[in-house]
XYZ file of C-alpha atoms in Angstrom:
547
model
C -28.364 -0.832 25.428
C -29.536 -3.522 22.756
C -27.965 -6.217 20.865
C -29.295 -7.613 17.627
C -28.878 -11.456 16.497
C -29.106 -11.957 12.602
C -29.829 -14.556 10.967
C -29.213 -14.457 7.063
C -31.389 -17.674 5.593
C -31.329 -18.542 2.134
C -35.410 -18.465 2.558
C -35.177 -14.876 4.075
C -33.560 -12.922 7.044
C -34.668 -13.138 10.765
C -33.206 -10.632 13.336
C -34.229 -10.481 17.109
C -33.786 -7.380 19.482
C -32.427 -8.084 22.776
C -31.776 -5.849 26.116
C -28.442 -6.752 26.814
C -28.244 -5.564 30.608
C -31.532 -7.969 30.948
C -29.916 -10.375 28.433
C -34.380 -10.981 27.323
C -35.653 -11.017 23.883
C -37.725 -8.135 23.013
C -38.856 -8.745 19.445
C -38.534 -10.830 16.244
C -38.341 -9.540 13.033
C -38.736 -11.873 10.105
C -38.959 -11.420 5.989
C -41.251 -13.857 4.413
C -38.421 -13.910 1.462
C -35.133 -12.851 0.751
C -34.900 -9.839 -0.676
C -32.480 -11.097 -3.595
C -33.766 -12.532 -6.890
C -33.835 -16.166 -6.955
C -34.877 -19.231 -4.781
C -31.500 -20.676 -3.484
C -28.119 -19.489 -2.685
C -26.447 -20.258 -6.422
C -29.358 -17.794 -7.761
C -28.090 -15.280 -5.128
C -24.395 -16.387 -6.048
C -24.938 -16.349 -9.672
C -26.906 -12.938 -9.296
C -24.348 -11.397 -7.546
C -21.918 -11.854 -10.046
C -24.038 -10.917 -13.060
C -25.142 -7.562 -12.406
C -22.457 -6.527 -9.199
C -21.513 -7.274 -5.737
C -22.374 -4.349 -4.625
C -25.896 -4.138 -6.093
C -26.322 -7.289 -4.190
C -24.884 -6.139 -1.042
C -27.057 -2.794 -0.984
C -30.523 -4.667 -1.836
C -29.336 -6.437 1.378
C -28.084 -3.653 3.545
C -31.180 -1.986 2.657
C -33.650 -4.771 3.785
C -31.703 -5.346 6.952
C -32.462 -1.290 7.406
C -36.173 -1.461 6.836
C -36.254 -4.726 9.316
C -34.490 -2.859 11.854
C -36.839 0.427 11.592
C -39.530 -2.264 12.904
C -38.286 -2.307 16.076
C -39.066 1.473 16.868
C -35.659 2.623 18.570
C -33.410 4.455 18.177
C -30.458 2.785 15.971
C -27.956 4.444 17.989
C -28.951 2.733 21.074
C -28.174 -1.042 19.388
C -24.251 -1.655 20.718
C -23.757 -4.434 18.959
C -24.825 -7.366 16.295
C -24.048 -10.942 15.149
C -24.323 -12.560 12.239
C -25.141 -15.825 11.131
C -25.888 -17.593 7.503
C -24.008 -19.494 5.118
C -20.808 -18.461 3.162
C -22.463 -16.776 0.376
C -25.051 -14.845 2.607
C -21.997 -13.789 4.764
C -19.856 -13.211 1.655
C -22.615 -10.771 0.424
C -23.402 -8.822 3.571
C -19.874 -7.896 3.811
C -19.356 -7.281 0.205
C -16.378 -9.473 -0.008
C -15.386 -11.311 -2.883
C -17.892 -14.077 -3.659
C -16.188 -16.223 -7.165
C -14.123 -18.140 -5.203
C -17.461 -19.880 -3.835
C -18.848 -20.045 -7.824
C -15.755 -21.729 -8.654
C -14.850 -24.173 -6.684
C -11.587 -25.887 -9.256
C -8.227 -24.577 -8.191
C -7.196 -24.638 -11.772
C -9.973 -22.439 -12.520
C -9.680 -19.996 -9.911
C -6.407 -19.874 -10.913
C -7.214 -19.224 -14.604
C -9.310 -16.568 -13.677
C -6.919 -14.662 -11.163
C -9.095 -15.489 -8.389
C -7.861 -16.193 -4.573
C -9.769 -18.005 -1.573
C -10.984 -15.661 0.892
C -10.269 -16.859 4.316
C -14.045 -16.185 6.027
C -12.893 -16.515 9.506
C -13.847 -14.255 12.624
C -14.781 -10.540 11.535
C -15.621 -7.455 13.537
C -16.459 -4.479 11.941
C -17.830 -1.362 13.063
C -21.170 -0.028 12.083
C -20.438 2.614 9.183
C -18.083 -0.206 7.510
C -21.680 -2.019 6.782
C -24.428 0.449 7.217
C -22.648 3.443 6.019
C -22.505 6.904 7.858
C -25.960 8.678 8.740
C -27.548 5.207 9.469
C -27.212 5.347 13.115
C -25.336 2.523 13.623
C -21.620 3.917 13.178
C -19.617 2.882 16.572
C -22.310 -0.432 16.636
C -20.182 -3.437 16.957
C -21.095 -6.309 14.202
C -19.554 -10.039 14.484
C -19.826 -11.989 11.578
C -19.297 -15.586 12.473
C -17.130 -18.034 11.149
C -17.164 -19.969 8.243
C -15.744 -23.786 8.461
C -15.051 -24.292 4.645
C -16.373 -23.677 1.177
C -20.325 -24.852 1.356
C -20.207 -24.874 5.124
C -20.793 -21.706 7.209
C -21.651 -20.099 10.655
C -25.544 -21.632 10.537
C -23.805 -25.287 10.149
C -21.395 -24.230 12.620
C -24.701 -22.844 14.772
C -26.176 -26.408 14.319
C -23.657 -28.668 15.438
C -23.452 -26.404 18.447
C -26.868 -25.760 19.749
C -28.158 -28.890 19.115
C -26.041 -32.129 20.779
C -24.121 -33.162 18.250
C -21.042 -31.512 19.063
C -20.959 -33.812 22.605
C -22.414 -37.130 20.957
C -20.480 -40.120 21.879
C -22.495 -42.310 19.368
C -22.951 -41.996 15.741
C -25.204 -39.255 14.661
C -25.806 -37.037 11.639
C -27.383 -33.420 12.685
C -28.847 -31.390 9.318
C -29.970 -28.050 9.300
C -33.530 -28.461 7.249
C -33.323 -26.088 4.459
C -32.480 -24.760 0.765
C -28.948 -25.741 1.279
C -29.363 -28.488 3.620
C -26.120 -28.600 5.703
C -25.291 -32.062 7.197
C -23.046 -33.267 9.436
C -22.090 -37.128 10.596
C -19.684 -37.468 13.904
C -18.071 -40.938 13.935
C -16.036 -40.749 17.706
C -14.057 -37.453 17.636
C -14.390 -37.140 13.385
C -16.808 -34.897 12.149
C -17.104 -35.315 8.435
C -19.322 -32.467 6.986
C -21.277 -31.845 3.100
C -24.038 -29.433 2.134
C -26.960 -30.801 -0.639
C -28.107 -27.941 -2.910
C -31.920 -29.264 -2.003
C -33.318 -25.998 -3.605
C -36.461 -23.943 -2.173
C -39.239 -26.523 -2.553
C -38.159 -27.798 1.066
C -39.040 -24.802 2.524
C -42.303 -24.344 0.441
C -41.000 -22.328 -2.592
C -41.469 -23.617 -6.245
C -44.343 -25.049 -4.949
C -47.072 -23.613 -6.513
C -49.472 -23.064 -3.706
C -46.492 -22.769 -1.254
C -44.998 -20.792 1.243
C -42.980 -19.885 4.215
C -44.235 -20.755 7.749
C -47.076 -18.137 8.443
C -50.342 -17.580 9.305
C -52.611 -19.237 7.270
C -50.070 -21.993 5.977
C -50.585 -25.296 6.120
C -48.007 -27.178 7.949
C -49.224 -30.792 8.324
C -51.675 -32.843 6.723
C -53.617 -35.872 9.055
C -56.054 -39.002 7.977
C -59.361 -38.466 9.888
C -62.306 -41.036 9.461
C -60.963 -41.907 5.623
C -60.656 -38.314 4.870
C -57.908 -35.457 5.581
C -57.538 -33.092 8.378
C -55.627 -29.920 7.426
C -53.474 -28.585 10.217
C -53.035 -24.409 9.568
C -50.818 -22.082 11.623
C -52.712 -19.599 13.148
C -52.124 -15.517 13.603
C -49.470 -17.052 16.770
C -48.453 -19.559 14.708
C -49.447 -22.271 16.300
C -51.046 -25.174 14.424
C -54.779 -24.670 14.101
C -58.157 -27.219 13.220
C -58.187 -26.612 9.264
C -60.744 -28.251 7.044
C -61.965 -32.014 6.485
C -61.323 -32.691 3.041
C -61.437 -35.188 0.442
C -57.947 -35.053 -0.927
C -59.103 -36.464 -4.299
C -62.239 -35.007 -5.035
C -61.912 -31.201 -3.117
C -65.285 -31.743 -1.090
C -64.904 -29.775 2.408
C -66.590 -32.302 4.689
C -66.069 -29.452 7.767
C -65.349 -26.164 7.930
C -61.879 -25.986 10.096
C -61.171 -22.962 12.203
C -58.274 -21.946 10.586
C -58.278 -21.096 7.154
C -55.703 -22.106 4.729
C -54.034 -19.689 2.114
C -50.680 -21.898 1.160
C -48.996 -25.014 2.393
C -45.319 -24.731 3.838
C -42.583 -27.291 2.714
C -43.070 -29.522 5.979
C -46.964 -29.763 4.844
C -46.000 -30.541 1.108
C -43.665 -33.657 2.759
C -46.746 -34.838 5.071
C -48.905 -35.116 2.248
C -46.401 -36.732 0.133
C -45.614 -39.340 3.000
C -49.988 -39.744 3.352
C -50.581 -40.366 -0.527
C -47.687 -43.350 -0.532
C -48.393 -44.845 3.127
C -52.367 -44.543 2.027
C -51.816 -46.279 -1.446
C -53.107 -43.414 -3.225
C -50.137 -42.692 -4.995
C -48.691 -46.175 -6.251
C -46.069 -44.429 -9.312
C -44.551 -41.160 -8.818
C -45.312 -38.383 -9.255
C -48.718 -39.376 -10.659
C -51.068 -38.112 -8.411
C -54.997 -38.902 -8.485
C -56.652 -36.637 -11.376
C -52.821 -34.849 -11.416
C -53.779 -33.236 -8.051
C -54.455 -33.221 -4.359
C -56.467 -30.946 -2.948
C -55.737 -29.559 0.363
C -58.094 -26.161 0.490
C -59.793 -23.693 -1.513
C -56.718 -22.034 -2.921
C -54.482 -25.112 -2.053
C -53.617 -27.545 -4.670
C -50.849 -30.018 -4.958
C -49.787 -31.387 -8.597
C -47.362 -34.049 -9.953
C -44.946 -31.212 -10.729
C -45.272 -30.384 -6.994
C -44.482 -34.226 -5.846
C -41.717 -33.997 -8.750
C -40.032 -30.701 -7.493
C -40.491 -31.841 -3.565
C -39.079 -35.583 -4.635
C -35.826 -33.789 -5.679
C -35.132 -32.062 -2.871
C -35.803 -35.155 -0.431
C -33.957 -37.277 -3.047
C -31.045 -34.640 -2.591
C -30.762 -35.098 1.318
C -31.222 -38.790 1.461
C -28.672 -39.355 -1.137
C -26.082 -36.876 1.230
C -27.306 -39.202 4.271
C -26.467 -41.981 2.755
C -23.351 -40.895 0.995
C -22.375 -38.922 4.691
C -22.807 -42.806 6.391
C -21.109 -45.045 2.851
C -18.031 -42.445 2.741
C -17.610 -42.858 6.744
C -17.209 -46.337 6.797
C -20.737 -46.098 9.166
C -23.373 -49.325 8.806
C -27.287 -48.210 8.130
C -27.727 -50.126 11.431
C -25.115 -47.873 13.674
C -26.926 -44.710 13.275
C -28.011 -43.609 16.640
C -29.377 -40.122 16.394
C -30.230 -37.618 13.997
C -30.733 -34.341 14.628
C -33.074 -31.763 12.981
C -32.748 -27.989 12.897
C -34.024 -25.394 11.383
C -37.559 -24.109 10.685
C -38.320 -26.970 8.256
C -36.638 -29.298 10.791
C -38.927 -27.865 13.756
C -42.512 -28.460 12.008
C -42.253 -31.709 10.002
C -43.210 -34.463 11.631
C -40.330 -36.260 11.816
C -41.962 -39.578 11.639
C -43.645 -38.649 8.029
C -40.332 -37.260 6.693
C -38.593 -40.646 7.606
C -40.969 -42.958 5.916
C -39.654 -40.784 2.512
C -36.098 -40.620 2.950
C -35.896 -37.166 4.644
C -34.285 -38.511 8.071
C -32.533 -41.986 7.501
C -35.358 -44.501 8.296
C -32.712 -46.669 10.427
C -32.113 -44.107 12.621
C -32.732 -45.009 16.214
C -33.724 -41.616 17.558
C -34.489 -37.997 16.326
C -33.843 -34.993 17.750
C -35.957 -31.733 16.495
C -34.273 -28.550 17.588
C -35.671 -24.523 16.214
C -33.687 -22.526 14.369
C -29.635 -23.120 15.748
C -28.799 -20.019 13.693
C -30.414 -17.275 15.185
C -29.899 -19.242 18.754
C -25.740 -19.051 17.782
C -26.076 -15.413 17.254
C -28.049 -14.968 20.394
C -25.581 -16.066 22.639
C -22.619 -14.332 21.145
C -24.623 -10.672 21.578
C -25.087 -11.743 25.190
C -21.987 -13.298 25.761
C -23.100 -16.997 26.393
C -19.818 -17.578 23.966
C -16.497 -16.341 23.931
C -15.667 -15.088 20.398
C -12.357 -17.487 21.079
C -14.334 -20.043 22.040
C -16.180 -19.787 18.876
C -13.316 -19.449 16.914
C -12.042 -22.779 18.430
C -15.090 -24.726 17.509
C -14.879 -23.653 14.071
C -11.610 -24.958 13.779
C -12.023 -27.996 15.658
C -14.688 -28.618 13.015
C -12.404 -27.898 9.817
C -12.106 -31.986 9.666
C -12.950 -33.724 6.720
C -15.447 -31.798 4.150
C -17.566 -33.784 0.860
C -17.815 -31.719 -1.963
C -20.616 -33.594 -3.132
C -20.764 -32.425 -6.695
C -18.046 -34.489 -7.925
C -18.545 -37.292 -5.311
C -19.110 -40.525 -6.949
C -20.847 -42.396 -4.390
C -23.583 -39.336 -4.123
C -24.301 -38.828 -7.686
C -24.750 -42.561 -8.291
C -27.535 -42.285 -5.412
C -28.733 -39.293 -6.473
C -29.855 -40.778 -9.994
C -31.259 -43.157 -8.143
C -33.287 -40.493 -6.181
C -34.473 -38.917 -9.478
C -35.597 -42.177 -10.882
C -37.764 -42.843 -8.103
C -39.268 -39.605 -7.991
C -39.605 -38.520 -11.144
C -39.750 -41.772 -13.036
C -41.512 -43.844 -10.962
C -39.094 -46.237 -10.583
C -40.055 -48.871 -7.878
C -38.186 -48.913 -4.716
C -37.328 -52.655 -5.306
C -35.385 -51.491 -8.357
C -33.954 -48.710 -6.313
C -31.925 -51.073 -3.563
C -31.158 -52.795 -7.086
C -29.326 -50.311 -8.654
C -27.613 -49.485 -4.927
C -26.000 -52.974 -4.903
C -24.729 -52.852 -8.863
C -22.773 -49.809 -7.661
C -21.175 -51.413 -4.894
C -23.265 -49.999 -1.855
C -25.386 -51.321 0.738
C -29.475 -51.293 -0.026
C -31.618 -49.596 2.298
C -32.851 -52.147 4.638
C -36.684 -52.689 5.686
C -37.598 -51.056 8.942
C -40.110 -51.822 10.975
C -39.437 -50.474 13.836
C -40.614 -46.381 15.454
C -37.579 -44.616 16.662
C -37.515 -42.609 19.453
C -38.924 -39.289 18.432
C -38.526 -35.815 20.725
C -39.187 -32.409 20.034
C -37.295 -29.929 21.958
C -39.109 -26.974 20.613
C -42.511 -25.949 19.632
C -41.671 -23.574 17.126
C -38.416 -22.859 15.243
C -38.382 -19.227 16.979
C -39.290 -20.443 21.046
C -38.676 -17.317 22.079
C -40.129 -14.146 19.777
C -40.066 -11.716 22.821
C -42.508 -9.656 24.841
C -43.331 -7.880 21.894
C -44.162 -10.825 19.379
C -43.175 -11.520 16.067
C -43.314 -9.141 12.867
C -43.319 -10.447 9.400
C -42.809 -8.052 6.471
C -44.323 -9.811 3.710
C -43.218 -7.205 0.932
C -39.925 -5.530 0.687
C -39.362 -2.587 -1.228
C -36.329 -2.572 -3.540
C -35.960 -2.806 -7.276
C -33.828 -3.804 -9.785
C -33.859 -1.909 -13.133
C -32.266 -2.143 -16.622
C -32.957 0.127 -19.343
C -34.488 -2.254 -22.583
C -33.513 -0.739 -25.597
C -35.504 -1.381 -28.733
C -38.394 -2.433 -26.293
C -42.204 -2.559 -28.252
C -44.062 -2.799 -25.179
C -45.640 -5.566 -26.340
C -45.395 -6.839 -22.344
C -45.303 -10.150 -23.579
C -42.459 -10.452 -20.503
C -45.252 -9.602 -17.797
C -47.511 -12.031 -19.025
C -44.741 -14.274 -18.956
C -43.162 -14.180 -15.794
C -44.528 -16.913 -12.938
C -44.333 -14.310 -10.056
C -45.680 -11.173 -11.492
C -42.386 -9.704 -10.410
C -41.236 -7.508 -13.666
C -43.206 -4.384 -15.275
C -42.398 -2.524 -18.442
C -42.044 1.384 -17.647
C -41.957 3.880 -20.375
C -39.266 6.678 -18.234
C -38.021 10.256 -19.660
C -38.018 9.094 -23.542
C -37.061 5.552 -22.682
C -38.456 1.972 -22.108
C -37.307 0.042 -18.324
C -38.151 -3.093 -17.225
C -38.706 -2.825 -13.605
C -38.049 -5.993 -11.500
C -39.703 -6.958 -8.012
C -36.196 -8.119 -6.160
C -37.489 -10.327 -3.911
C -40.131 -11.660 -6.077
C -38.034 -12.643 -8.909
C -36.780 -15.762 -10.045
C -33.459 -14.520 -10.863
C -30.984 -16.516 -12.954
C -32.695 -19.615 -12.568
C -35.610 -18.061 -14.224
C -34.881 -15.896 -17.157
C -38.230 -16.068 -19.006
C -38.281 -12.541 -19.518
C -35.550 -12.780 -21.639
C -36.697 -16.225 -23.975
C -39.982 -14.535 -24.841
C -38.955 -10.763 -26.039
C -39.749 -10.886 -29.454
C -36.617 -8.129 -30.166
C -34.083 -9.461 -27.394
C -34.640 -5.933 -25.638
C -33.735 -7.652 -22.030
C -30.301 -8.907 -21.188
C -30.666 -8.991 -17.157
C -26.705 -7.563 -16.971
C -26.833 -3.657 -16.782
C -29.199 -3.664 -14.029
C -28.985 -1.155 -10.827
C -30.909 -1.132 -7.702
C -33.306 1.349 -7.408
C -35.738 2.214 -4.235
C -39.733 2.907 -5.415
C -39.779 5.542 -2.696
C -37.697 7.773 -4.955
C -36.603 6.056 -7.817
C -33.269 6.343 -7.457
C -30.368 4.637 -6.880
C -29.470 3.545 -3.645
């Protein structure tokens, strides 16, 4: 008898097999990416509804498939499953309608026929998801509840598992990630927002980034005026990397881990070690327009730029979570951090740059809430009426921040600083013309603790297995094509291939590789306008045919 707890990130899925009569992890499964095109969850919104729902919900359905044949038993035997992710990712595994999140305006939901979708509670059985002949027909699957529009299970799953939920004093808890769901908790109010922070957080559009792995770097140290790289190892933990000069690239030791990529938590370490050294004094001019970190690891000022918005995101939601509440900088007791980039930053790096308020009195660093949510509901740690009853205990008060005053007037402050080098003096400035409080100058080291070592504690008996490449396409048939290829050359990810197919011309996408409709490269360069990105079906290389 085994359970499975899902986890459906925005940076890729995690699942973990568990004996349920043992109630014992047995293995974690993890994707390096999601298997959608795109980076964040408008590309996967926005991707959806171009090309099909359900060519969405079957690239899914079939990644979920190929994690679960990496647990090597027999599907029949798994009794039940819960899942956990945000609205969209929840919206798309069930195949449910999905505009109502594009379009948030009542009038134009209204003008377009379209009706909220109450994303409550759901069982299902097995062949509702998975189809018949996938083993998993009388399997039990729990999809958790959503608490309103930008706000799902995962921010439910991190107000729970961390202490939030039970704080007495003022906190703010935020789930580290592409969409960045905060929380604040002002006596029994809970008043909750989500900033679109994008991938770069997590170490995507970063050109030398990438997910926690082996080989990643994950934090970045000053040792004897030069910088010692910190490098997960094959276990993930962190490992001795190189002695480098940041400036110049000269390896003054060989480390004993060796460095292939640099995760979002090391991108915000070096960031917060070029300003606190003085080596960066106007951003996002770096030294020479680079750091570098390793052989194959380099850090530009379109790296600093694309980082700087997504900490300029979350600081401006802080701030606008804590202005909107009525809360003073100074009566911020604890903030929480989940999540996998909330588990391996050091939190004391990310505060000096705005990613935890720098007022805050103590931090909290929890793993990854989600997958710990969905954990205890396949073992029964949780009622599912007890989790119903949290969700709507949370349903309080909800920012959209999008057309919140307060938070875009920040947030152009945020992109000033970051990408204009305007000086922080200026910053607090431009805070007190709009009517808000500056941020003060802190001197003071909060109390830091770190409840976990890594965002997974417990992988199971059998260890953790990452599948780096998944296997599904996405294919449109380009008329008038020349096979010039211009679009390969083109695309940043090597993710699309011209195929000449039974008297016609495809372009082949990599799903998980592409940039989706944030990207659309492909399309500005054809010379003839032979790619559209709208017919497109979902094809698997195994056989080429439609899934």
């Amino acid at each position: 008898m085994y359970g499975i707890a899902l986890d459906l990130g925005t940076s890729g899925f995690r699942l973990q097999l568990i004996n349920l009569r043992k109630k014992n992890a047995i293995k974690t499964v993890m994707t390096m990416r999601h298997p959608l095109p795109g980076g964040n969850v408008i590309d996967h919104l926005g991707f959806a509804i171009q090309v099909g729902e359900e060519n969405a919900n079957k690239i899914m359905i079939h990644t979920i498939l190929k994690m679960f044949n990496e647990l090597h038993i027999p599907l029949d035997a798994i009794t039940r499953i819960a899942v956990c992710g945000n609205p969209i990712q929840l919206s798309l595994f069930q195949n449910i309608e999905i505009r109502d999140l594009a379009y948030a305006g009542k009038n134009m939901q209204r003008r377009l026929g379209i009706e909220s979708v109450e994303r409550g509670l759901k069982i299902y059985r097995g062949i509702e998801i998975f189809g018949k002949d996938s083993g998993l027909d009388e399997c039990e699957i729990i999809v958790l509840p959503s608490i309103e529009h930008e706000i799902g299970a995962d921010a439910l799953a991190m107000m729970v598992k961390t202490d939030f939920i039970e704080q007495d004093e003022v906190a703010i808890v935020t789930d580290y990630g592409t969409n960045a769901e905060m929380a604040l908790k002002k006596g029994d109010r809970i008043i909750t927002c989500s900033a679109a922070a994008g991938p770069s957080i997590e170490g995507q559009g970063i050109k030398c980034g990438m997910l926690a792995s082996p080989g990643a770097i994950s934090d970045v140290n000053e040792e004897n005026g030069f910088w010692r790289i910190t490098v997960l190892d094959e276990n993930m933990e962190p490992g001795k990397g190189d002695l480098i000069d940041p400036e110049t690239g000269v390896i003054v030791e060989k480390g004993e881990v060796q460095s292939r990529g640099i995760t979002g938590t090391g991108v915000i370490s070096a960031i917060s070690l070029a300003i606190s050294s003085g080596m960066v004094t106007k951003l996002p001019e770096l030294p020479k327009g680079r750091l570098v970190l390793g052989e194959k690891v380099r850090l530009t000022d379109e790296d600093f730029a694309e980082a700087g918005k997504a900490i300029g995101a979350i600081r401006a939601a802080h701030l606008t979570l804590l202005i909107e509440s009525g809360v003073k900088y100074e009566n911020l007791k604890y903030m929480y951090m989940s999540g996998a980039s909330g588990t391996y930053v050091d939190a004391e790096k990310g505060r000096k740059i705005g990613l935890a308020p720098i007022f805050s009195k103590n931090i909290v660093q929890f793993g990854n809430t989600s997958l710990e949510l969905a954990r205890d509901v396949v073992i029964g740690n949780y009622e599912l009426d007890e989790i119903v009853s949290l969700a709507d205990r949370i349903k309080a008060d909800h920012i959209m921040l999008a057309s919140n005053d307060v938070f875009k007037n920040i947030y152009a402050c945020e992109l000033a600083y970051w990408t204009e080098g305007m000086p922080y003096e200026m910053y607090n400035k431009f805070l007190e013309a709009y009517g808000m409080p500056g941020l003060p100058d802190i001197n003071m080291i909060p109390t830091i603790e770190k409840r976990v070592n890594r965002d997974i504690e417990d992988s199971g008996y059998q260890g953790l297995k990452i599948i780096r490449d998944l296997d599904m396409l996405i294919e449109e048939e380009s008329s008038g094509c020349m096979q010039c290829r211009m679009c390969e050359r083109e695309c940043p990810e090597k993710a699309i291939h011209v195929v000449p197919k039974d008297g016609h011309v495809y372009v082949d996408y990599t799903a998980h590789l592409c940039l989706g409709m944030s990207c659309k490269r492909c399309i500005g360069v054809c010379p003839v306008k032979a790619i559209n990105y709208r017919e497109i079906r979902a094809i698997s290389p195994g056989d080429l045919t439609a899934v």
